[in-house]
Short mmCIF file of C-alpha atoms and ligand atoms in Angstrom, two decimals:
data_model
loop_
_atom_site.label_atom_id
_atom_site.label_comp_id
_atom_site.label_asym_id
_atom_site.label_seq_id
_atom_site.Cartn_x
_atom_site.Cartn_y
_atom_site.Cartn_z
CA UNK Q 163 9.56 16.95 -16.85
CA UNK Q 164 12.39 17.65 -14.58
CA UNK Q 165 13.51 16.32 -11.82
CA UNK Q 166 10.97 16.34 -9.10
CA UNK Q 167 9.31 14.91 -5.58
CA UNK Q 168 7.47 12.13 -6.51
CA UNK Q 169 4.54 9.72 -5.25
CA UNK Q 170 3.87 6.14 -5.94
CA UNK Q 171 0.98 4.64 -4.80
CA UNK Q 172 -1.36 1.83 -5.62
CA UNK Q 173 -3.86 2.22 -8.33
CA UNK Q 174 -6.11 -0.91 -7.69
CA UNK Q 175 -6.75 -2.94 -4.88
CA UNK Q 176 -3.35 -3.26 -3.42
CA UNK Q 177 -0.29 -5.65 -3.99
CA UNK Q 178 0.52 -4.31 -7.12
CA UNK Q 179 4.00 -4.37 -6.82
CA UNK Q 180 5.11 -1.11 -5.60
CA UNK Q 181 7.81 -1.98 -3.42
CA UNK Q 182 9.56 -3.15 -6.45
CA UNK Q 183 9.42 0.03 -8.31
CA UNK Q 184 10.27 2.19 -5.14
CA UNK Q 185 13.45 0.01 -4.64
CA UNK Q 186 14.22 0.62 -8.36
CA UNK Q 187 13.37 4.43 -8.09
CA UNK Q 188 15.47 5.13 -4.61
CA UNK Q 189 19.05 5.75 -5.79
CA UNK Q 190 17.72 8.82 -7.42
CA UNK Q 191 16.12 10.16 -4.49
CA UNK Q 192 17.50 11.63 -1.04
CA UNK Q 193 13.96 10.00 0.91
CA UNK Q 194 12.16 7.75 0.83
CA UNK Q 195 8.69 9.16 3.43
CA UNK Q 196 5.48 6.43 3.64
CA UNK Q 197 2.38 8.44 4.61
CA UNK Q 198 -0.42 6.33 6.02
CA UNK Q 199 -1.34 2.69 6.66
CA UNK Q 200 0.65 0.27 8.96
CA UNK Q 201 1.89 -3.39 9.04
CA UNK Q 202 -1.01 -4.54 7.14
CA UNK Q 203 1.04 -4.07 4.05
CA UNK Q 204 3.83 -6.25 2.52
CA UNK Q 205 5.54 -4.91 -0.06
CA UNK Q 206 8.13 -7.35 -1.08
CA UNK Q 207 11.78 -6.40 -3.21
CA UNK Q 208 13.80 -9.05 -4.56
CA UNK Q 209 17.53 -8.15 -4.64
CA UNK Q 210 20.07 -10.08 -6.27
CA UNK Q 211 17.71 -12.96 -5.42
CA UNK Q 212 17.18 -12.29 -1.44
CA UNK Q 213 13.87 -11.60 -0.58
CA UNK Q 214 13.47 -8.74 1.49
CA UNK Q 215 9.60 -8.17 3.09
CA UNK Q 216 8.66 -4.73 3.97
CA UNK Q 217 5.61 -3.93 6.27
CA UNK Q 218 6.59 -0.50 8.03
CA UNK Q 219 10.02 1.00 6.82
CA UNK Q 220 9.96 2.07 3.55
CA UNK Q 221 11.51 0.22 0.42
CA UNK Q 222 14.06 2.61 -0.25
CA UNK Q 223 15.70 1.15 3.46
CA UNK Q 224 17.82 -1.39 1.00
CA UNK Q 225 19.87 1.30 -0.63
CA UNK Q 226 22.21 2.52 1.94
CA UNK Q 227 22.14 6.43 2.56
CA UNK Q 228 18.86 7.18 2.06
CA UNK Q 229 16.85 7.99 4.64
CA UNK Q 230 13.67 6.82 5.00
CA UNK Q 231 10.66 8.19 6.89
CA UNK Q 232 7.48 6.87 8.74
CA UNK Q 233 4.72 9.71 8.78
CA UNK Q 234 2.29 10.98 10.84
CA UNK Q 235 -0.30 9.34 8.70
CA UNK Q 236 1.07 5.84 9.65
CA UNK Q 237 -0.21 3.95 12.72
CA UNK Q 238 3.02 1.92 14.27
CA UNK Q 239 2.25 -1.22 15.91
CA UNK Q 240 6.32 -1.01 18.07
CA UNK Q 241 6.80 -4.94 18.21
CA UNK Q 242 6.15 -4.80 14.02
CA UNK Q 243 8.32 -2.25 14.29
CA UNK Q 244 11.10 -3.78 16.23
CA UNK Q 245 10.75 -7.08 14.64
CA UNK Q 246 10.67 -5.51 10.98
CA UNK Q 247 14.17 -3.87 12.47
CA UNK Q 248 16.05 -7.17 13.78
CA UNK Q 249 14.88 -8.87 10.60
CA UNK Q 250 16.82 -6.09 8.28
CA UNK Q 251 19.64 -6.05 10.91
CA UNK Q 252 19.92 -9.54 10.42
CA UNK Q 253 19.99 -9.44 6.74
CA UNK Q 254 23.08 -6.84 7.05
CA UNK Q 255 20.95 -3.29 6.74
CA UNK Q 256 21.53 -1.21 9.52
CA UNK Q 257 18.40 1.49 9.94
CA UNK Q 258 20.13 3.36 12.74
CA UNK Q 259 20.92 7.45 11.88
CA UNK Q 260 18.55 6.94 8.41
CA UNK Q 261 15.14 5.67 10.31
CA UNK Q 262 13.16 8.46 11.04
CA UNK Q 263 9.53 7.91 13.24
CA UNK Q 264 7.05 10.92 13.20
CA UNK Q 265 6.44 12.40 16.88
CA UNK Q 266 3.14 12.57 15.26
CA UNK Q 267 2.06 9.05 14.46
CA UNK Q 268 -0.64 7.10 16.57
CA UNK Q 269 0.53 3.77 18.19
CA UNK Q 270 -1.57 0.25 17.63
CA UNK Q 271 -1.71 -1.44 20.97
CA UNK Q 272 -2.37 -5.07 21.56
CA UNK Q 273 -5.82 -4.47 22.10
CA UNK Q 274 -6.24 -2.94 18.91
CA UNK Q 275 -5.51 -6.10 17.20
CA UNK Q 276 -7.97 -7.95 19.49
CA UNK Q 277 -10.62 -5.33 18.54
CA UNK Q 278 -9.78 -5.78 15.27
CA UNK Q 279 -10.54 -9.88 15.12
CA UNK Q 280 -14.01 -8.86 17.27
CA UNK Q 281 -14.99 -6.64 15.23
CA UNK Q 282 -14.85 -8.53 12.45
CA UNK Q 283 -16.74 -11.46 14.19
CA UNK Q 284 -19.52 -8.91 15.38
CA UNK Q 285 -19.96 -8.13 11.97
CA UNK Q 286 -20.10 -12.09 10.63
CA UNK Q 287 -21.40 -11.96 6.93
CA UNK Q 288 -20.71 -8.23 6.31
CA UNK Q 289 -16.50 -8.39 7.59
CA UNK Q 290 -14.38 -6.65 5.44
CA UNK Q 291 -11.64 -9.11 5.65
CA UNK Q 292 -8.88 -7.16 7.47
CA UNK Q 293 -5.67 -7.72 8.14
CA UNK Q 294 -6.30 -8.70 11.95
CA UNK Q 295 -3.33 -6.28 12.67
CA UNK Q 296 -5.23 -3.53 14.56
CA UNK Q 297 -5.33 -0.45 11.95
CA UNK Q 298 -8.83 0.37 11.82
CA UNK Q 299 -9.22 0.12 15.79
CA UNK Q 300 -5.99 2.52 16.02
CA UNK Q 301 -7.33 4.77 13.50
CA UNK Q 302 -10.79 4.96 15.58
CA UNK Q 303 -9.01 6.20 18.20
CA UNK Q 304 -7.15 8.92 16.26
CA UNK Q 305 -10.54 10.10 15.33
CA UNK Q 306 -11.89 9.50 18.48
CA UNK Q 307 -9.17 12.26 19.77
CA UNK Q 308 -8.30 9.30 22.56
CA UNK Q 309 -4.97 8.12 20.23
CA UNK Q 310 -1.53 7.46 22.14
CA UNK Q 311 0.87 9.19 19.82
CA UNK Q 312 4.83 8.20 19.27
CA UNK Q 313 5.35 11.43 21.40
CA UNK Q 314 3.36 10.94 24.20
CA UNK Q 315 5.64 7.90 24.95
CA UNK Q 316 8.34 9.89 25.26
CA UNK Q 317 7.01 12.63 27.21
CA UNK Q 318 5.99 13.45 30.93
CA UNK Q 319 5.05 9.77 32.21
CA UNK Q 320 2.60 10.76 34.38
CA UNK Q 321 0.31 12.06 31.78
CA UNK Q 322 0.96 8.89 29.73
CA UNK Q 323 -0.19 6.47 32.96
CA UNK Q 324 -3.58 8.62 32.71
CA UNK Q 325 -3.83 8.50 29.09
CA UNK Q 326 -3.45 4.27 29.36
CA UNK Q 327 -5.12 3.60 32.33
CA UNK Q 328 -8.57 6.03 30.36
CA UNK Q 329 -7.60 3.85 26.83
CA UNK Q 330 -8.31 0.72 29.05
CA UNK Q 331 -11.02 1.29 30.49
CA UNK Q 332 -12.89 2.25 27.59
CA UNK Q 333 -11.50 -0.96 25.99
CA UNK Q 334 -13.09 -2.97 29.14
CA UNK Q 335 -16.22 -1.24 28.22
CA UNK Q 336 -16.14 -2.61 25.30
CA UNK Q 337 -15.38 -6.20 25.28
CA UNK Q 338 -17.69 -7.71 27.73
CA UNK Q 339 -16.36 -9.25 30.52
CA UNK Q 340 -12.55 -8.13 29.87
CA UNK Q 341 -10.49 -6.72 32.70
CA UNK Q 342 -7.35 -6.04 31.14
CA UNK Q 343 -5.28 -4.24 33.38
CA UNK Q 344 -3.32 -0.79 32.50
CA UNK Q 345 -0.13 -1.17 34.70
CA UNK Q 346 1.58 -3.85 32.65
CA UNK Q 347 0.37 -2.04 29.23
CA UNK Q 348 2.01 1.22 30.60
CA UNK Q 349 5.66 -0.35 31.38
CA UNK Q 350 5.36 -2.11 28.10
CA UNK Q 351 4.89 1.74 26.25
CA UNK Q 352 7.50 3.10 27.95
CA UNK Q 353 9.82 0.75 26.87
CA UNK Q 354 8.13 0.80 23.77
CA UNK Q 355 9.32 4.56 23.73
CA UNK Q 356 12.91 3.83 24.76
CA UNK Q 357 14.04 1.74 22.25
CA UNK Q 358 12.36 4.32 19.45
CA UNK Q 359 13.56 7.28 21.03
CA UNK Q 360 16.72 7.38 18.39
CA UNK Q 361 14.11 7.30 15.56
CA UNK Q 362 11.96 9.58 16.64
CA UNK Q 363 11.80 13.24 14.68
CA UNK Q 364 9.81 16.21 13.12
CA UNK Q 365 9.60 14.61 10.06
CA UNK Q 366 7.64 17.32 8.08
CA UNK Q 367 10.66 19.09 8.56
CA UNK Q 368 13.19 16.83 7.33
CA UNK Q 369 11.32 16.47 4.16
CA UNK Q 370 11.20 20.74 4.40
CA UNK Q 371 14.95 20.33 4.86
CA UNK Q 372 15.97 17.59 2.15
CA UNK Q 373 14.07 19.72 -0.49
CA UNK Q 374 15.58 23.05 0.77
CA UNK Q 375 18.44 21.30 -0.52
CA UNK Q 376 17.55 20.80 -3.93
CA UNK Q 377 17.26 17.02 -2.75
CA UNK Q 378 14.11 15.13 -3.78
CA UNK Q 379 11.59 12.84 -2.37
CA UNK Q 380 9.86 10.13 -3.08
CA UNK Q 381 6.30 9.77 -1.19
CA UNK Q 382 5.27 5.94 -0.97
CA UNK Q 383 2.08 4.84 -0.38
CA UNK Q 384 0.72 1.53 0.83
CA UNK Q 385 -2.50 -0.57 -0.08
CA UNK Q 386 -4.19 1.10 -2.61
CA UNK Q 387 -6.70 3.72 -4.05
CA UNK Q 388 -9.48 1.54 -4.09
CA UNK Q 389 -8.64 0.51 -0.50
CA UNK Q 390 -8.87 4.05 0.40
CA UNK Q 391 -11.21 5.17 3.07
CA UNK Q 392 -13.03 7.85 1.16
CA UNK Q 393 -12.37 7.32 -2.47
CA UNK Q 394 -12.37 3.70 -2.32
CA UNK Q 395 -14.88 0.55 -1.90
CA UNK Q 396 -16.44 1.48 1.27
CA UNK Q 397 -16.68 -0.23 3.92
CA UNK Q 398 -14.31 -2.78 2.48
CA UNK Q 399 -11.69 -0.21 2.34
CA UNK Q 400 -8.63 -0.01 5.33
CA UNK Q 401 -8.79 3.06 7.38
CA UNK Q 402 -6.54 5.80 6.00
CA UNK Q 403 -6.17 7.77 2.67
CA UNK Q 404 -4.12 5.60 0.49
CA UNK Q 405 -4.57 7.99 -2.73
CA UNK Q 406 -2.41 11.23 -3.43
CA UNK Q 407 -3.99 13.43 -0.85
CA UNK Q 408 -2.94 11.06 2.03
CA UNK Q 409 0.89 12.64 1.14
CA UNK Q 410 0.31 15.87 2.53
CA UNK Q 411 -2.18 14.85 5.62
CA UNK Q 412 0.65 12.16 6.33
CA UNK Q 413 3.92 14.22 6.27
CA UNK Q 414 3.38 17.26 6.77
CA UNK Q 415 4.07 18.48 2.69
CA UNK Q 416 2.12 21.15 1.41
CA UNK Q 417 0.31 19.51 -2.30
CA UNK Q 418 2.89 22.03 -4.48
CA UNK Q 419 5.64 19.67 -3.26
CA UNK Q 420 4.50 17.03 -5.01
CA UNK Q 421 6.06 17.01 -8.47
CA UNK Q 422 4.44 14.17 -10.07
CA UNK Q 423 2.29 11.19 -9.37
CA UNK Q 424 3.10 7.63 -10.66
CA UNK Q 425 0.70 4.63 -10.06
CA UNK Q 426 1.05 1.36 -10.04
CA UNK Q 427 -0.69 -1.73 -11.36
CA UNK Q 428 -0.94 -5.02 -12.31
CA UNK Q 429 -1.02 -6.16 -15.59
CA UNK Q 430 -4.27 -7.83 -14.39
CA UNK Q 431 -6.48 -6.93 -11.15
CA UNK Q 432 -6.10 -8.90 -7.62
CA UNK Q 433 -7.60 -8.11 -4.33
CA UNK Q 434 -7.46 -9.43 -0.64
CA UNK Q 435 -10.54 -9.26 1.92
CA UNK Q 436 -13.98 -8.68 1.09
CA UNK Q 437 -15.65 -6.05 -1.38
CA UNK Q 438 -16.79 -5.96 -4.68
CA UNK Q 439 -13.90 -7.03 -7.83
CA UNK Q 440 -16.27 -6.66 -10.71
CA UNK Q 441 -13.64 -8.78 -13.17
CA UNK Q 442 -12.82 -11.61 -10.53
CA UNK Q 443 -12.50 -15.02 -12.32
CA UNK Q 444 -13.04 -18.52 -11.03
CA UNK Q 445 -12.02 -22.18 -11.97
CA UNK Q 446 -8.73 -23.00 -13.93
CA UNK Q 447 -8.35 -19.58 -15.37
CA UNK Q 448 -7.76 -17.50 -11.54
CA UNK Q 449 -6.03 -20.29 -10.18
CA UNK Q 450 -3.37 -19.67 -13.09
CA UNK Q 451 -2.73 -16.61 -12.69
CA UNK Q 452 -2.94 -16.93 -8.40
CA UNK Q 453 0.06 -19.59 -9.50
CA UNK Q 454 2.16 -18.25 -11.70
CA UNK Q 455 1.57 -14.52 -9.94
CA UNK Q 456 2.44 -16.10 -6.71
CA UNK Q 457 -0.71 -14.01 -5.09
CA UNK Q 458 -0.69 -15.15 -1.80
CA UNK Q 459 -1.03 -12.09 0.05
CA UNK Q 460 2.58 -10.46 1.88
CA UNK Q 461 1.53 -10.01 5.18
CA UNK Q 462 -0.84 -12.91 5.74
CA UNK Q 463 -0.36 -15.47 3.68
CA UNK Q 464 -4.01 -15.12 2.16
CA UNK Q 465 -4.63 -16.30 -1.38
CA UNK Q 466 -5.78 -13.42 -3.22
CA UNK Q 467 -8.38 -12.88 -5.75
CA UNK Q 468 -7.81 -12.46 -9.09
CA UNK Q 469 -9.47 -11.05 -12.28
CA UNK Q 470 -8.90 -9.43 -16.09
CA UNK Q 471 -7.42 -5.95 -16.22
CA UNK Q 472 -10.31 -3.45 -15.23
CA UNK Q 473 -9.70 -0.06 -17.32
CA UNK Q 474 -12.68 1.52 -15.32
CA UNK Q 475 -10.52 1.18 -11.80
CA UNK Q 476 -7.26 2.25 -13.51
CA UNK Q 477 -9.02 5.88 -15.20
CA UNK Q 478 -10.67 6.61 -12.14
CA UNK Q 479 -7.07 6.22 -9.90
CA UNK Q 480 -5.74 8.41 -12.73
CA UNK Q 481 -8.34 10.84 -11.93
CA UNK Q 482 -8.33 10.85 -8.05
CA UNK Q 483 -4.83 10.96 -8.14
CA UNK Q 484 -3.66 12.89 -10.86
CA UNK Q 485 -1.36 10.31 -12.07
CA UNK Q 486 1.17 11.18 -14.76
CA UNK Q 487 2.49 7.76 -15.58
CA UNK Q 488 1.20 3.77 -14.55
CA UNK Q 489 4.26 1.28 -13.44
CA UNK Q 490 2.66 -1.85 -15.10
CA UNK Q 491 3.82 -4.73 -13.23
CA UNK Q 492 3.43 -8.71 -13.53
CA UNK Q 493 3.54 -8.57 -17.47
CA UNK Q 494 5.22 -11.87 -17.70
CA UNK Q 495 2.24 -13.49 -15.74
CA UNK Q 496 0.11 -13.45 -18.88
CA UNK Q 497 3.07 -14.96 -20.92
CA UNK Q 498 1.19 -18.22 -22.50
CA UNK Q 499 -2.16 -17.20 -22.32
CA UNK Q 500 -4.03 -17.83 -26.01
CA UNK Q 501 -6.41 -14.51 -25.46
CA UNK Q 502 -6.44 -11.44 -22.77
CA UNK Q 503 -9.62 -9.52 -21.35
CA UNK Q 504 -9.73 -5.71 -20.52
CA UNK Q 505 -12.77 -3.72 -18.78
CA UNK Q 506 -13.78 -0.94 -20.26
CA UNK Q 507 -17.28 -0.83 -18.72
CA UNK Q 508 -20.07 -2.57 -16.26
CA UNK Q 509 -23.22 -3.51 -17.45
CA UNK Q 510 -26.12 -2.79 -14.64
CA UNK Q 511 -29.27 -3.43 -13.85
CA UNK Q 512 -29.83 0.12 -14.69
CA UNK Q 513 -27.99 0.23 -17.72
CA UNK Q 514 -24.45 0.62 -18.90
CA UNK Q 515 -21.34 2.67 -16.66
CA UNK Q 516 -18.33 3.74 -17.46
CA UNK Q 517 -17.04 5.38 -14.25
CA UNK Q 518 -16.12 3.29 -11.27
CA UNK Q 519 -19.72 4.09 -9.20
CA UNK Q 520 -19.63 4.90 -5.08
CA UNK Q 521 -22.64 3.21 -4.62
CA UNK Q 522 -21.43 -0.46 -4.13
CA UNK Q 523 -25.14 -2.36 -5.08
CA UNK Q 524 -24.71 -1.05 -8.42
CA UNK Q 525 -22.13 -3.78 -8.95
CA UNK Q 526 -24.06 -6.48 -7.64
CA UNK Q 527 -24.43 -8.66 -10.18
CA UNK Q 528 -22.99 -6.30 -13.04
CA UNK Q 529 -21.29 -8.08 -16.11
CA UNK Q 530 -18.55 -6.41 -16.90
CA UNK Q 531 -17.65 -5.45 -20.37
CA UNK Q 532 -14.79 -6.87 -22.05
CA UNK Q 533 -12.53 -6.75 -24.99
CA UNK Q 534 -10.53 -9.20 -26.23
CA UNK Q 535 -6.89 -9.19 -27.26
CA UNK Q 536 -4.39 -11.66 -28.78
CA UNK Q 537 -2.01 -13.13 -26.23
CA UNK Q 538 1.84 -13.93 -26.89
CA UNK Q 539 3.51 -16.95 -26.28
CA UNK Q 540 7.23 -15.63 -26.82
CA UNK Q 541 8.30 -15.25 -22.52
CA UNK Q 542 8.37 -11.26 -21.58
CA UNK Q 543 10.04 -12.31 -18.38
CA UNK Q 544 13.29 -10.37 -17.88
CA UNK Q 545 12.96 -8.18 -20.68
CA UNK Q 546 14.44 -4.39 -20.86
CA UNK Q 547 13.13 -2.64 -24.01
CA UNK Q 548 9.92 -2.05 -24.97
CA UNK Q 549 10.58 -2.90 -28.46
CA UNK Q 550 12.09 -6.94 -27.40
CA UNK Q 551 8.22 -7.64 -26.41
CA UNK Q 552 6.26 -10.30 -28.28
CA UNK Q 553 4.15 -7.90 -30.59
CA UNK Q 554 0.81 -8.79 -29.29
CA UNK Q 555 2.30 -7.70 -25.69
CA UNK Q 556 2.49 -4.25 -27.00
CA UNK Q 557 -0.63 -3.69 -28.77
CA UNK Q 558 -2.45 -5.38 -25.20
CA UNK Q 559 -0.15 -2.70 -23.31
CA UNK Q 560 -0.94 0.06 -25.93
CA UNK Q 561 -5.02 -0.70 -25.68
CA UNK Q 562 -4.80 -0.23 -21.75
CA UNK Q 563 -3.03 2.88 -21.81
CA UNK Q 564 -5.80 3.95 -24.15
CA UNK Q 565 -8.72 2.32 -21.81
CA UNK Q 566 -7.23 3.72 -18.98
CA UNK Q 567 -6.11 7.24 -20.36
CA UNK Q 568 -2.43 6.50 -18.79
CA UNK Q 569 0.94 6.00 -20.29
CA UNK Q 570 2.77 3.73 -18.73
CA UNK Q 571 6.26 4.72 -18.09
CA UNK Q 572 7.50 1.92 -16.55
CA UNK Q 573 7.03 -1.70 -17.11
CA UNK Q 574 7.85 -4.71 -14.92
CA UNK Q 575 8.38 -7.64 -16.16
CA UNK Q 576 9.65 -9.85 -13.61
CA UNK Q 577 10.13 -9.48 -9.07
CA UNK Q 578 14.40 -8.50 -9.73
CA UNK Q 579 15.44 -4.69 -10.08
CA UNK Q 580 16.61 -5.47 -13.49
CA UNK Q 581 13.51 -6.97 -14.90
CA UNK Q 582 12.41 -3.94 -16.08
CA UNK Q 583 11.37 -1.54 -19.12
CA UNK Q 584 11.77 1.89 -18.41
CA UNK Q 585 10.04 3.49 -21.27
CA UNK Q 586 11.99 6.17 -23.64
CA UNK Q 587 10.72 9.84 -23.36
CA UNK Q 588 8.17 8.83 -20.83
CA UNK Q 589 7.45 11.00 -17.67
CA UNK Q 590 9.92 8.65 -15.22
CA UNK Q 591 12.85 9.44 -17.58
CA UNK Q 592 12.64 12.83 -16.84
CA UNK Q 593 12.71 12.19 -13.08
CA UNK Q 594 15.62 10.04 -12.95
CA UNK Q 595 17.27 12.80 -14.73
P1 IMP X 1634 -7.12 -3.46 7.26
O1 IMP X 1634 -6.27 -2.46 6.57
O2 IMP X 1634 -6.35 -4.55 7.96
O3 IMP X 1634 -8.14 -2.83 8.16
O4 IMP X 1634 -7.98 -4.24 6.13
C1 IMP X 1634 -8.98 -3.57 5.37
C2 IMP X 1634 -8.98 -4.07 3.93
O5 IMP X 1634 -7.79 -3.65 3.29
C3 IMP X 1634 -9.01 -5.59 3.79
O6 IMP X 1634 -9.72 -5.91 2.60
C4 IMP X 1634 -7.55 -5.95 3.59
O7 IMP X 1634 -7.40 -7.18 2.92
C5 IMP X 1634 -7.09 -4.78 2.75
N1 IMP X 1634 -5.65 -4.52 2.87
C6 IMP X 1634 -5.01 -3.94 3.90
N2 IMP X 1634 -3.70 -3.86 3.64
C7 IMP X 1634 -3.51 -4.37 2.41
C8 IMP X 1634 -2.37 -4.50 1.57
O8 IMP X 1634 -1.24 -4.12 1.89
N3 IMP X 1634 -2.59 -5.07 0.36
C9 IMP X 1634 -3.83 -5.46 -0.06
N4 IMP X 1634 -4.92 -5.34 0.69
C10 IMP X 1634 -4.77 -4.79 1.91
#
């Protein structure tokens, strides 16, 4: 395939490693655009050993000229923002002239977070487990049609004072005996909107630009399929459309400019929060792999649950999204372990299914089916080419591409740029063309 726009998005339950493979993708792209979610994620890119955590800005941020875009589809808490901002400044990357921040894109407010924590104590046994940061509250009020968008802070101030002091008052409503006052919240905005004002653009027509210029984009997406509000694990999903079709709602790119479709994911399965992870392990055996994995979740520090490869997840991401290629990342995390589990299947209590179901109680108690492979105890960590893996690496990596009816083009085998296999002929080759 030539060269193309491209998306990468998550093709489990998040925190597969995608900020990795954007980083490693970037130099051959002119933007770098995120479409929906917020600071709940934390995609995290090693270079030359610093340790750079992403929550808003997109990955491709590190490689200097590129510009990078926050869509329409994203909701932008500003103090993330701003914070996300000093942090990079103070790590040497300047954003300024290459930051671009949709007109378009809804604005968490403090109280969103603080509906966000009471919501999930009104709901007690049934939480989902969020991210406490405010992005389902802020996406309510998109819905809702009551949203504060990035433009409305820059625009006539008057209407903005009515717009916050109406937001408020239905928040008062809501949380019993709260009489949080607008006045203070509306200076706060507007200097919210000052200090983004540089940033702020049509970004739907930047991307329309960069590709009228035979330049190419790369569409990143955050969380993951299974996180995503319609096609994923409802109600313990977040609140946007993490899989392919989020690109075009989020941006502003009509589906024809979207070239190809790589997802990524884990060599095994992880997940934060609540919800249903039909090959989660316990004891010795998850503790391992939440060890050597390091899965302690980027944003909140939460350990995060872990479990055997689940083929079922990984063909129905391929089918939602369309996806040409997998990035298989965390190889090396299985180095040293004597045998290796992959779900092809659940088993029910009304039989046998082979396609991830939407009705969640099916999984309630459902064994999943595995097969077993030979591990490898020769280290993958670090290695380049396919061929230098232990033998038993491949034929595990050859049996999920089968399971999941993927190839994968890329595979990562440790957190640094260069830990990586980019695989010969595959679809990616073509792109970086
Ligand atoms: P929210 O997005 O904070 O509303 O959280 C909803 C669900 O999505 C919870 O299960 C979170 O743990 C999960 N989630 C949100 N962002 C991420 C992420 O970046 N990685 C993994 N899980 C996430």
């Amino acid at each position: 395939m030539a060269k193309t726009n491209i998306a990468v998005l998550g093709a489990q339950w998040g925190d597969e490693g995608k900020g990795k493979i954007v980083d490693m993708l970037t130099p051959h792209f002119a933007t770098v655009a995120r479409y929906q979610g917020g600071h709940n994620a934390g995609h995290t890119v090693y270079v030359q050993g610093t340790k750079f955590v992403l929550h808003l800005i997109p990955s491709g941020i590190l490689h200097p000229g590129v510009s990078c875009v926050i869509g329409n589809g994203v909701v932008i808490d500003p103090q993330a923002l701003f914070k996300e901002v000093d942090e990079l400044a103070r790590m040497g990357v300047d954003v300024d002239g290459r930051l671009l921040v949709s007109e378009k894109a809804h604005v968490i407010l403090p109280y969103h977070r603080e509906l966000d924590v009471l919501s999930e104590a009104r709901r007690g046994e049934r939480r989902i487990g969020t991210t406490s940061r405010g992005i389902g509250p802020a996406y309510e009020d998109k819905i809702g049609r009551r949203g504060i968008r990035i433009c409305d802070l820059l625009g006539d101030r008057d209407a903005l004072a009515e717009e916050v002091r109406e937001n408020v008052s239905a928040r008062n409503r809501m949380i019993l005996d709260s009489t949080l006052d607008w006045k203070p919240l509306f200076d706060q905005v507007v200097a919210f909107g000052e200090r983004m004002r540089p940033w702020v653009a049509d970004v739907s027509l930047h991307i329309a630009q960069t590709m009228k210029n035979g330049k190419h984009v790369l569409f990143e997406g955050a969380q993951a399929t299974l996180l995503d509000i319609d096609h994923g694990t409802y109600p313990f999903v977040t609140s946007s459309n993490a899989s392919v079709g989020g690109v075009c709602t989020g941006l502003g790119v009509p589906p024809k400019a979207i070239g190809g479709v790589l997802g990524v994911a884990k060599a095994y399965t992880t997940r934060v929060g609540e919800g249903p992870l039909p090959t989660e392990l316990s004891g010795e055996l998850a503790d391992r792999l939440r060890e050597s994995g390091q899965e302690y979740g980027a944003s909140t520090g939460r350990p995060r649950r872990c479990g055997w490869y689940d083929a079922v997840v990984v063909r129905y991401s391929a089918r939602i999204n369309g996806l040409d290629g997998i990035a298989l990342t965390k190889l090396d995390v299985l180095d040293g372990l004597p045998e290796i589990k992959l779900c092809t299947g659940y088993k029910t209590a009304t039989g046998t299914i082979t396609e991830f179901p939407a009705d969640l109680r099916l999984l309630v108690g459902a064994e999943p089916i595995y097969e077993t492979l030979p591990g490898w105890s020769a280290p993958t960590k670090g290695v380049t080419d396919f061929d230098q893996l232990p033998v038993e690496a491949q034929q595990y990596i050859r049996r999920l591409e089968d399971a999941s009816g993927v190839a994968c083009a890329i595979i990562s085998t440790g957190s640094d740029r260069m830990e990586t296999i980019v695989r010969k002929d595959s679809i990616v080759s073509g792109w970086l063309d």
